[in-house]
Tab-separated table of N, CA and C and ligand atoms in Angstrom:
chain	number	residue	atom	x	y	z
A	1	MET	N	19.418	10.947	-17.373
A	1	MET	CA	17.733	11.030	-16.607
A	1	MET	C	17.215	10.228	-16.293
A	2	THR	N	16.300	9.953	-15.636
A	2	THR	CA	15.336	8.914	-15.319
A	2	THR	C	14.129	9.874	-15.878
A	3	GLN	N	13.327	8.643	-15.748
A	3	GLN	CA	12.139	9.493	-16.176
A	3	GLN	C	11.004	9.572	-14.584
A	4	TYR	N	12.205	8.932	-13.348
A	4	TYR	CA	11.464	9.187	-11.843
A	4	TYR	C	12.154	9.977	-11.241
A	5	SER	N	11.048	10.458	-10.757
A	5	SER	CA	10.886	11.224	-9.580
A	5	SER	C	11.971	11.669	-8.332
A	6	GLU	N	12.325	12.429	-7.745
A	6	GLU	CA	13.685	12.018	-6.941
A	6	GLU	C	13.297	11.095	-5.906
A	7	LYS	N	11.971	11.756	-5.543
A	7	LYS	CA	11.161	11.634	-4.199
A	7	LYS	C	11.057	9.164	-4.845
A	8	VAL	N	10.648	8.884	-5.815
A	8	VAL	CA	10.771	7.636	-6.197
A	8	VAL	C	11.684	6.746	-5.821
A	9	MET	N	12.369	7.587	-6.532
A	9	MET	CA	14.127	6.801	-6.828
A	9	MET	C	14.369	6.741	-4.914
A	10	ASP	N	14.072	7.589	-4.207
A	10	ASP	CA	14.901	7.426	-2.829
A	10	ASP	C	14.177	6.461	-2.054
A	11	HIS	N	12.823	6.731	-2.399
A	11	HIS	CA	11.857	5.491	-1.977
A	11	HIS	C	12.184	3.699	-2.569
A	12	PHE	N	12.559	3.844	-3.963
A	12	PHE	CA	12.809	2.450	-4.543
A	12	PHE	C	14.500	2.421	-3.532
A	13	MET	N	14.994	3.029	-3.456
A	13	MET	CA	16.590	2.676	-2.907
A	13	MET	C	16.423	2.618	-1.569
A	14	ASN	N	16.145	3.379	-0.827
A	14	ASN	CA	15.704	2.899	0.641
A	14	ASN	C	14.254	3.100	1.037
A	15	PRO	N	13.631	1.879	1.055
A	15	PRO	CA	12.758	1.340	1.447
A	15	PRO	C	12.315	1.838	2.487
A	16	ARG	N	11.258	2.144	3.123
A	16	ARG	CA	10.900	2.158	4.373
A	16	ARG	C	10.212	1.111	5.057
A	17	ASN	N	9.940	0.709	6.268
A	17	ASN	CA	9.119	-0.335	6.067
A	17	ASN	C	9.119	-1.258	5.737
A	18	VAL	N	10.322	-2.171	5.147
A	18	VAL	CA	10.222	-3.400	4.527
A	18	VAL	C	10.676	-4.616	5.612
A	19	GLY	N	9.644	-5.599	5.633
A	19	GLY	CA	9.468	-6.162	6.640
A	19	GLY	C	8.261	-7.339	7.220
A	20	GLU	N	8.477	-8.075	7.798
A	20	GLU	CA	6.913	-9.246	8.176
A	20	GLU	C	6.578	-8.173	9.344
A	21	ILE	N	5.587	-8.218	9.685
A	21	ILE	CA	5.036	-7.407	11.764
A	21	ILE	C	4.392	-9.158	11.748
A	22	GLU	N	5.205	-9.568	13.467
A	22	GLU	CA	4.610	-10.702	12.991
A	22	GLU	C	3.405	-10.716	14.356
A	23	ASN	N	2.166	-11.768	14.416
A	23	ASN	CA	0.912	-11.443	14.723
A	23	ASN	C	0.480	-9.641	14.478
A	24	ALA	N	-0.117	-9.955	13.059
A	24	ALA	CA	-0.394	-8.532	12.915
A	24	ALA	C	-1.807	-8.385	12.878
A	25	ASP	N	-1.860	-7.582	13.354
A	25	ASP	CA	-3.470	-7.337	13.186
A	25	ASP	C	-4.485	-7.065	11.841
A	26	GLY	N	-3.739	-7.079	10.870
A	26	GLY	CA	-4.254	-6.988	9.646
A	26	GLY	C	-2.876	-7.362	8.660
A	27	GLU	N	-3.238	-8.327	7.545
A	27	GLU	CA	-2.403	-8.945	6.237
A	27	GLU	C	-3.320	-8.713	4.973
A	28	GLY	N	-2.520	-8.454	4.032
A	28	GLY	CA	-2.481	-8.683	2.900
A	28	GLY	C	-1.601	-8.974	1.598
A	29	THR	N	-2.803	-10.325	0.979
A	29	THR	CA	-1.654	-10.384	-0.353
A	29	THR	C	-2.245	-9.942	-1.348
A	30	VAL	N	-1.741	-9.315	-2.594
A	30	VAL	CA	-2.622	-8.810	-3.361
A	30	VAL	C	-1.538	-9.307	-4.664
A	31	GLY	N	-1.570	-9.540	-5.917
A	31	GLY	CA	-0.791	-9.986	-6.903
A	31	GLY	C	-1.284	-8.884	-8.581
A	32	ASN	N	-0.691	-8.867	-9.562
A	32	ASN	CA	-0.918	-7.531	-10.634
A	32	ASN	C	-1.194	-8.906	-10.882
A	33	PRO	N	-1.894	-9.302	-12.079
A	33	PRO	CA	-1.918	-10.126	-12.957
A	33	PRO	C	-1.231	-9.916	-14.567
A	34	SER	N	-1.232	-8.208	-14.456
A	34	SER	CA	-0.519	-7.850	-16.004
A	34	SER	C	0.823	-8.095	-16.202
A	35	CYS	N	1.502	-8.454	-14.508
A	35	CYS	CA	2.741	-7.643	-14.354
A	35	CYS	C	3.318	-9.075	-13.820
A	36	GLY	N	2.379	-9.944	-12.941
A	36	GLY	CA	2.944	-11.311	-11.681
A	36	GLY	C	3.288	-10.645	-10.588
A	37	ASP	N	3.946	-8.581	-10.405
A	37	ASP	CA	3.982	-8.605	-9.481
A	37	ASP	C	3.173	-9.145	-7.632
A	38	ILE	N	3.817	-9.278	-6.896
A	38	ILE	CA	3.330	-9.952	-5.599
A	38	ILE	C	3.701	-8.890	-4.498
A	39	MET	N	3.203	-8.434	-4.140
A	39	MET	CA	3.127	-7.282	-2.711
A	39	MET	C	2.153	-8.003	-1.423
A	40	LYS	N	2.989	-8.018	0.120
A	40	LYS	CA	1.946	-8.053	1.008
A	40	LYS	C	2.028	-6.966	1.824
A	41	MET	N	1.327	-6.652	2.756
A	41	MET	CA	0.608	-5.609	3.389
A	41	MET	C	0.416	-5.916	4.713
A	42	TYR	N	1.598	-5.645	5.927
A	42	TYR	CA	1.124	-5.804	7.415
A	42	TYR	C	0.815	-4.558	8.273
A	43	ILE	N	-0.409	-4.784	9.320
A	43	ILE	CA	-0.381	-3.484	9.716
A	43	ILE	C	-0.520	-3.288	11.277
A	44	LYS	N	-0.181	-2.984	12.481
A	44	LYS	CA	-0.464	-2.656	13.594
A	44	LYS	C	-0.764	-1.708	13.550
A	45	VAL	N	-2.354	-2.717	14.990
A	45	VAL	CA	-3.492	-1.612	14.897
A	45	VAL	C	-3.745	-1.371	16.910
A	46	GLU	N	-3.511	-0.023	17.109
A	46	GLU	CA	-4.021	0.064	18.833
A	46	GLU	C	-4.930	0.928	19.067
A	47	LYS	N	-5.503	0.680	19.474
A	47	LYS	CA	-7.069	2.164	19.684
A	47	LYS	C	-7.459	2.511	18.282
A	48	ASP	N	-7.343	1.550	17.599
A	48	ASP	CA	-8.493	1.944	16.308
A	48	ASP	C	-7.051	3.154	14.925
A	49	VAL	N	-5.645	3.430	15.590
A	49	VAL	CA	-4.820	3.493	15.431
A	49	VAL	C	-3.759	3.036	14.573
A	50	ILE	N	-3.065	2.314	13.469
A	50	ILE	CA	-2.437	2.400	12.934
A	50	ILE	C	-0.775	2.595	13.519
A	51	VAL	N	-0.645	1.892	14.481
A	51	VAL	CA	1.202	2.341	14.811
A	51	VAL	C	2.197	1.979	14.498
A	52	GLU	N	1.801	0.494	13.202
A	52	GLU	CA	3.427	0.298	12.118
A	52	GLU	C	2.617	-0.575	11.068
A	53	ALA	N	3.546	0.086	10.192
A	53	ALA	CA	2.640	-0.585	9.335
A	53	ALA	C	4.275	-1.104	8.310
A	54	ARG	N	3.856	-2.634	7.683
A	54	ARG	CA	5.579	-2.886	6.915
A	54	ARG	C	5.204	-3.748	5.813
A	55	PHE	N	6.283	-4.154	4.821
A	55	PHE	CA	5.640	-4.365	2.788
A	55	PHE	C	6.727	-5.469	2.691
A	56	LYS	N	6.876	-6.092	2.170
A	56	LYS	CA	7.509	-7.342	1.424
A	56	LYS	C	6.741	-7.045	-0.194
A	57	THR	N	7.443	-6.632	-1.089
A	57	THR	CA	7.298	-6.657	-2.617
A	57	THR	C	8.265	-7.295	-3.758
A	58	PHE	N	7.617	-7.934	-4.005
A	58	PHE	CA	8.356	-8.658	-5.153
A	58	PHE	C	7.576	-8.333	-6.482
A	59	GLY	N	8.431	-7.174	-6.275
A	59	GLY	CA	8.093	-6.388	-7.771
A	59	GLY	C	9.158	-5.059	-8.452
A	60	CYS	N	8.490	-4.209	-9.045
A	60	CYS	CA	8.792	-3.611	-9.950
A	60	CYS	C	9.408	-2.381	-8.962
A	61	GLY	N	10.699	-1.386	-9.569
A	61	GLY	CA	10.680	-0.494	-8.787
A	61	GLY	C	9.325	0.587	-8.266
A	62	ALA	N	8.263	0.489	-8.812
A	62	ALA	CA	7.410	2.168	-8.516
A	62	ALA	C	6.692	1.333	-7.442
A	63	ALA	N	6.174	-0.189	-7.104
A	63	ALA	CA	5.324	-0.869	-6.776
A	63	ALA	C	6.230	-0.651	-5.524
A	64	ILE	N	8.274	-1.016	-5.253
A	64	ILE	CA	8.660	-0.811	-3.655
A	64	ILE	C	8.758	0.543	-3.359
A	65	ALA	N	8.499	2.058	-4.482
A	65	ALA	CA	8.456	3.044	-3.504
A	65	ALA	C	6.824	3.186	-3.401
A	66	THR	N	5.837	2.372	-4.242
A	66	THR	CA	4.758	3.475	-3.666
A	66	THR	C	4.108	2.197	-2.629
A	67	SER	N	4.595	1.749	-2.219
A	67	SER	CA	4.385	1.038	-1.475
A	67	SER	C	4.896	1.164	0.147
A	68	SER	N	6.394	1.217	-0.453
A	68	SER	CA	7.248	2.359	1.110
A	68	SER	C	5.787	3.043	0.939
A	69	MET	N	5.795	4.458	0.761
A	69	MET	CA	5.552	5.628	0.964
A	69	MET	C	4.060	5.592	1.280
A	70	ALA	N	3.215	4.109	0.653
A	70	ALA	CA	2.030	4.069	1.350
A	70	ALA	C	2.062	3.418	2.811
A	71	THR	N	2.831	3.249	3.362
A	71	THR	CA	3.628	2.971	4.868
A	71	THR	C	3.716	4.247	5.213
A	72	GLU	N	4.256	4.867	5.304
A	72	GLU	CA	4.229	5.857	5.809
A	72	GLU	C	3.100	6.971	5.788
A	73	MET	N	2.602	6.962	4.985
A	73	MET	CA	1.816	7.258	5.142
A	73	MET	C	0.471	7.417	5.812
A	74	ILE	N	0.207	5.963	6.298
A	74	ILE	CA	-0.161	5.887	7.208
A	74	ILE	C	-0.589	5.453	8.128
A	75	LYS	N	1.292	4.992	8.610
A	75	LYS	CA	1.365	5.004	10.588
A	75	LYS	C	1.035	6.440	10.701
A	76	GLY	N	0.247	6.332	11.658
A	76	GLY	CA	0.085	7.236	12.812
A	76	GLY	C	-1.735	7.708	12.430
A	77	ARG	N	-2.524	6.801	11.246
A	77	ARG	CA	-3.733	7.175	10.902
A	77	ARG	C	-4.867	6.211	11.749
A	78	THR	N	-5.649	6.399	11.355
A	78	THR	CA	-7.054	5.973	12.016
A	78	THR	C	-7.563	4.576	11.207
A	79	ILE	N	-8.149	3.943	11.324
A	79	ILE	CA	-8.128	3.313	10.361
A	79	ILE	C	-9.273	3.786	9.184
A	80	ASP	N	-9.830	4.649	9.620
A	80	ASP	CA	-10.673	5.136	8.705
A	80	ASP	C	-10.153	5.539	7.989
A	81	GLU	N	-8.946	7.020	8.347
A	81	GLU	CA	-8.442	7.312	7.036
A	81	GLU	C	-7.428	6.532	6.672
A	82	ALA	N	-7.255	5.777	7.068
A	82	ALA	CA	-5.986	4.774	6.385
A	82	ALA	C	-6.563	4.362	4.592
A	83	MET	N	-8.253	4.389	5.162
A	83	MET	CA	-9.452	3.653	4.224
A	83	MET	C	-9.458	4.174	3.248
A	84	GLU	N	-9.101	5.887	3.135
A	84	GLU	CA	-9.435	6.655	2.665
A	84	GLU	C	-8.111	7.097	1.532
A	85	LEU	N	-6.895	5.993	1.771
A	85	LEU	CA	-5.572	6.557	0.946
A	85	LEU	C	-6.008	6.075	-0.077
A	86	THR	N	-5.833	6.347	-1.438
A	86	THR	CA	-5.636	6.615	-2.938
A	86	THR	C	-4.441	6.245	-3.114
A	87	ASN	N	-4.289	5.410	-4.388
A	87	ASN	CA	-3.127	5.065	-5.177
A	87	ASN	C	-2.583	6.435	-5.450
A	88	GLU	N	-3.867	7.333	-5.635
A	88	GLU	CA	-3.572	8.760	-6.576
A	88	GLU	C	-2.584	9.721	-5.429
A	89	ALA	N	-3.528	9.446	-3.914
A	89	ALA	CA	-2.534	10.020	-3.293
A	89	ALA	C	-0.939	9.601	-2.610
A	90	VAL	N	-1.414	8.453	-3.171
A	90	VAL	CA	0.634	7.938	-2.689
A	90	VAL	C	1.299	8.397	-4.200
A	91	THR	N	0.790	7.774	-5.071
A	91	THR	CA	1.850	8.509	-6.390
A	91	THR	C	1.779	10.651	-6.318
A	92	GLU	N	0.938	10.835	-5.889
A	92	GLU	CA	1.522	12.209	-5.678
A	92	GLU	C	1.797	12.316	-5.014
A	93	ALA	N	2.476	12.205	-3.463
A	93	ALA	CA	2.753	11.935	-2.221
A	93	ALA	C	4.365	12.347	-3.078
A	94	LEU	N	4.669	11.519	-4.102
A	94	LEU	CA	5.647	10.797	-4.588
A	94	LEU	C	6.517	11.735	-6.082
A	95	GLY	N	5.656	12.218	-6.564
A	95	GLY	CA	5.872	13.627	-7.420
A	95	GLY	C	5.489	12.827	-8.276
A	96	GLY	N	5.043	12.223	-8.885
A	96	GLY	CA	4.056	11.413	-10.051
A	96	GLY	C	4.955	9.970	-9.991
A	97	LEU	N	4.486	9.439	-11.280
A	97	LEU	CA	4.983	8.417	-11.670
A	97	LEU	C	4.746	8.402	-13.071
A	98	PRO	N	6.078	7.852	-13.853
A	98	PRO	CA	5.151	7.901	-15.394
A	98	PRO	C	3.810	6.782	-15.676
A	99	LYS	N	3.399	7.732	-16.366
A	99	LYS	CA	1.968	6.878	-16.879
A	99	LYS	C	2.254	5.020	-17.266
A	100	VAL	N	2.755	4.785	-17.875
A	100	VAL	CA	3.088	2.725	-17.707
A	100	VAL	C	3.253	2.843	-16.404
A	101	LYS	N	3.494	3.373	-15.173
A	101	LYS	CA	3.539	2.604	-14.439
A	101	LYS	C	2.907	2.828	-13.149
A	102	ARG	N	1.940	3.300	-13.451
A	102	ARG	CA	0.705	4.059	-12.814
A	102	ARG	C	-0.079	3.078	-12.004
A	103	HIS	N	-0.187	1.620	-12.827
A	103	HIS	CA	-0.788	0.720	-12.900
A	103	HIS	C	-0.001	-0.062	-11.062
A	104	CYS	N	0.945	0.696	-11.319
A	104	CYS	CA	2.206	-0.589	-10.690
A	104	CYS	C	1.745	-0.010	-8.628
A	105	SER	N	0.810	1.738	-8.828
A	105	SER	CA	0.890	2.584	-7.572
A	105	SER	C	-0.205	1.538	-6.924
A	106	VAL	N	-1.260	0.790	-7.769
A	106	VAL	CA	-2.442	0.132	-7.325
A	106	VAL	C	-2.505	-0.752	-6.771
A	107	LEU	N	-1.057	-1.688	-7.168
A	107	LEU	CA	-1.076	-2.624	-6.195
A	107	LEU	C	-0.879	-2.500	-4.539
A	108	ALA	N	-0.422	-1.269	-4.311
A	108	ALA	CA	0.297	-0.654	-2.917
A	108	ALA	C	-1.453	-0.483	-2.430
A	109	GLU	N	-2.162	0.568	-2.921
A	109	GLU	CA	-3.642	0.660	-2.521
A	109	GLU	C	-3.999	-0.830	-2.384
A	110	GLN	N	-4.050	-1.675	-3.260
A	110	GLN	CA	-4.915	-3.023	-3.328
A	110	GLN	C	-4.228	-4.263	-1.516
A	111	ALA	N	-2.944	-3.373	-1.399
A	111	ALA	CA	-2.743	-4.264	-0.602
A	111	ALA	C	-3.286	-3.655	0.768
A	112	LEU	N	-3.259	-2.252	0.692
A	112	LEU	CA	-3.443	-1.938	1.982
A	112	LEU	C	-5.021	-2.151	2.228
A	113	GLN	N	-5.802	-2.130	1.729
A	113	GLN	CA	-7.399	-2.510	1.360
A	113	GLN	C	-7.432	-4.353	1.937
A	114	SER	N	-6.661	-4.754	1.204
A	114	SER	CA	-6.577	-6.126	1.859
A	114	SER	C	-6.152	-6.788	3.250
A	115	ALA	N	-5.264	-5.958	3.408
A	115	ALA	CA	-4.520	-5.949	5.161
A	115	ALA	C	-5.992	-5.108	5.592
A	116	LEU	N	-6.574	-4.119	5.464
A	116	LEU	CA	-7.582	-3.380	6.386
A	116	LEU	C	-8.551	-4.155	6.357
A	117	ASP	N	-9.228	-5.254	5.424
A	117	ASP	CA	-10.320	-6.088	5.603
A	117	ASP	C	-10.128	-7.412	6.540
A	118	ASP	N	-8.561	-7.700	5.769
A	118	ASP	CA	-8.287	-8.914	7.209
A	118	ASP	C	-8.585	-8.018	9.152
A	119	TYR	N	-7.900	-6.962	8.506
A	119	TYR	CA	-8.633	-6.477	10.343
A	119	TYR	C	-9.833	-6.761	10.628
A	120	PHE	N	-10.864	-5.962	10.043
A	120	PHE	CA	-11.808	-6.349	10.694
A	120	PHE	C	-12.625	-7.166	10.829
A	121	LYS	N	-11.732	-8.353	9.795
A	121	LYS	CA	-12.432	-9.785	9.843
A	121	LYS	C	-11.467	-10.645	10.913
A	122	LYS	N	-10.795	-10.444	11.693
A	122	LYS	CA	-10.141	-10.675	12.821
A	122	LYS	C	-10.830	-10.550	13.919
A	123	LYS	N	-10.687	-9.138	13.572
A	123	LYS	CA	-11.900	-8.337	15.080
A	123	LYS	C	-13.365	-9.184	14.700
A	124	GLY	N	-13.395	-9.866	13.949
A	124	GLY	CA	-14.793	-10.077	13.895
A	124	GLY	C	-15.836	-9.385	13.682
A	125	LEU	N	-15.648	-7.941	12.818
A	125	LEU	CA	-16.536	-7.206	12.749
A	125	LEU	C	-16.757	-7.201	10.857
A	126	PRO	N	-17.576	-6.886	10.551
A	126	PRO	CA	-18.219	-7.285	9.353
A	126	PRO	C	-17.632	-6.401	8.552
A	127	SER	N	-16.917	-6.312	7.547
A	127	SER	CA	-15.765	-5.568	6.693
A	127	SER	C	-16.181	-4.563	5.993
A	128	PRO	N	-16.058	-3.320	5.964
A	128	PRO	CA	-16.722	-2.062	5.169
A	128	PRO	C	-15.957	-2.159	3.831
A	129	ILE	N	-14.990	-2.806	3.588
A	129	ILE	CA	-13.997	-2.949	2.991
A	129	ILE	C	-14.775	-3.206	1.478
A	130	ILE	N	-14.412	-2.854	0.064
A	130	ILE	CA	-15.057	-3.634	-1.029
A	130	ILE	C	-13.648	-3.943	-1.813
A	131	LEU	N	-13.381	-4.865	-1.882
A	131	LEU	CA	-11.751	-4.989	-2.956
A	131	LEU	C	-12.261	-5.345	-4.430
A	132	LYS	N	-11.471	-4.102	-5.260
A	132	LYS	CA	-11.702	-3.815	-5.813
A	132	LYS	C	-11.021	-4.652	-7.068
A	133	PRO	N	-11.531	-4.880	-8.148
A	133	PRO	CA	-10.781	-6.122	-9.135
A	133	PRO	C	-9.736	-5.023	-9.802
A	134	GLU	N	-8.772	-5.367	-9.723
A	134	GLU	CA	-7.560	-3.797	-10.524
A	134	GLU	C	-7.967	-3.334	-11.125
A	135	GLU	N	-9.101	-3.861	-12.377
A	135	GLU	CA	-9.648	-3.133	-13.897
A	135	GLU	C	-10.506	-1.288	-13.294
A	136	GLU	N	-11.314	-1.831	-12.140
A	136	GLU	CA	-11.785	-0.885	-11.573
A	136	GLU	C	-10.738	0.381	-10.988
A	137	VAL	N	-9.969	0.003	-10.110
A	137	VAL	CA	-9.103	0.713	-9.978
A	137	VAL	C	-8.415	2.523	-10.573
A	138	HIS	N	-8.437	3.579	-10.299
A	138	HIS	CA	-8.040	4.735	-11.455
A	138	HIS	C	-6.578	4.993	-11.669
A	139	ASP	N	-5.994	4.317	-12.842
A	139	ASP	CA	-4.711	4.467	-12.749
A	139	ASP	C	-4.562	5.840	-13.893
A	140	HIS	N	-4.978	6.612	-13.985
A	140	HIS	CA	-5.044	7.684	-14.495
A	140	HIS	C	-4.940	9.034	-13.526
B	201	FES	FE1	4.699	-5.115	-11.849
B	201	FES	FE2	5.360	-2.878	-11.337
B	201	FES	S1	5.478	-3.630	-13.094
B	201	FES	S2	3.894	-3.681	-9.934
């Protein structure tokens, strides 16, 4: 019996959107200081819409599943919509995570925020993103 939902297992075993995007419009790398896992996220943007999102995660199964789901959820969304995506929404879409693994979903949210921040900077625009330190991101 696994403590993970079927969706988590599915995204862990068959992660979507793994890889890099060359000349990405935004990319961000974040690390989880408590476990040392690292995640990198890339976005390609056309007319304010995210047309492609990819990630690379050097981390645990929950981090892989949440980054896979997060990239699926932002594809086709506008930058404004993507900015609203929270780790809670990603976790919910996965059918939940065991409490001890919820901090892993924070990594996906932070990687996305960091990629969006980079997107604004690359465009020479002031970034509205406030990168939150891990302890300020809700993990419950
Ligand atoms: Fe490090 Fe999950 S244990 S992100």
